[in-house]
CSV table of C-alpha atoms in Angstrom, one decimal:
chain,number,residue,atom,x,y,z
A,29,MET,CA,23.9,41.8,71.2
A,30,GLU,CA,27.9,41.8,72.1
A,31,LEU,CA,30.0,39.3,69.4
A,32,PRO,CA,32.5,37.3,70.9
A,33,VAL,CA,36.2,37.7,71.6
A,34,LEU,CA,38.4,34.5,69.9
A,35,TYR,CA,41.6,34.1,72.0
A,36,THR,CA,44.2,31.5,71.5
A,37,LYS,CA,44.9,29.1,74.2
A,38,LYS,CA,48.2,31.2,74.6
A,39,GLU,CA,46.5,34.5,74.8
A,40,VAL,CA,43.8,32.8,77.6
A,41,CYS,CA,47.0,31.7,79.2
A,42,ARG,CA,48.8,34.7,79.6
A,43,ILE,CA,45.2,36.6,80.6
A,44,ILE,CA,44.9,34.3,83.6
A,45,LYS,CA,48.4,33.6,84.3
A,46,CYS,CA,48.0,29.8,84.2
A,47,SER,CA,49.8,27.0,81.8
A,48,ARG,CA,48.6,25.2,78.9
A,49,SER,CA,47.8,22.1,80.9
A,50,GLU,CA,45.3,23.9,83.5
A,51,ILE,CA,43.8,25.5,80.1
A,52,ASP,CA,43.6,22.2,78.7
A,53,ARG,CA,42.1,20.5,81.9
A,54,ILE,CA,39.6,23.1,82.0
A,55,ILE,CA,38.7,22.7,78.3
A,56,LEU,CA,38.2,18.8,78.9
A,57,ARG,CA,36.0,19.5,81.7
A,58,GLY,CA,33.8,21.4,79.2
A,59,ASP,CA,33.9,24.7,81.4
A,60,LEU,CA,35.5,26.2,78.1
A,61,ALA,CA,34.4,26.0,75.0
A,62,TYR,CA,37.5,25.4,72.8
A,63,ASP,CA,37.2,25.7,68.7
A,64,TYR,CA,39.6,22.5,68.0
A,65,LYS,CA,39.5,23.4,64.2
A,66,ARG,CA,40.0,27.2,64.6
A,67,GLY,CA,42.3,26.5,67.7
A,68,THR,CA,40.4,29.5,69.4
A,69,VAL,CA,38.5,30.1,72.5
A,70,ALA,CA,35.5,32.3,72.2
A,71,LEU,CA,35.3,34.7,75.1
A,72,PHE,CA,32.7,37.6,76.3
A,73,LYS,CA,33.6,40.6,78.0
A,74,GLU,CA,37.2,40.1,79.0
A,75,GLU,CA,36.9,41.0,83.0
A,76,THR,CA,33.8,39.3,83.4
A,77,ILE,CA,36.0,36.1,81.7
A,78,ILE,CA,39.0,36.6,84.0
A,79,ASN,CA,36.8,36.2,87.1
A,80,TYR,CA,35.1,33.0,85.6
A,81,LEU,CA,38.4,31.8,84.5
A,82,GLU,CA,40.1,32.5,87.9
A,83,SER,CA,37.5,31.0,90.0
A,84,ILE,CA,37.6,27.4,87.8
A,85,LYS,CA,41.5,28.0,87.9
A,86,VAL,CA,41.0,28.2,92.0
A,87,ASN,CA,39.3,24.7,91.7
A,88,LEU,CA,41.2,22.9,89.8
A,89,ALA,CA,44.3,22.9,92.9
């Protein structure tokens, strides 16, 4: 089983080229799990996640 990679909000923003407020909205909507204690997002396979997050980002507009 593949282990997730931990990313900060800043790294996720860099990967999908969006603002921190957009990431916060995605987290608050429950589309992305965020560990507030560690300040990280756990993601699997970067390419798959980029596609998923970009689709969420489009739905925010």
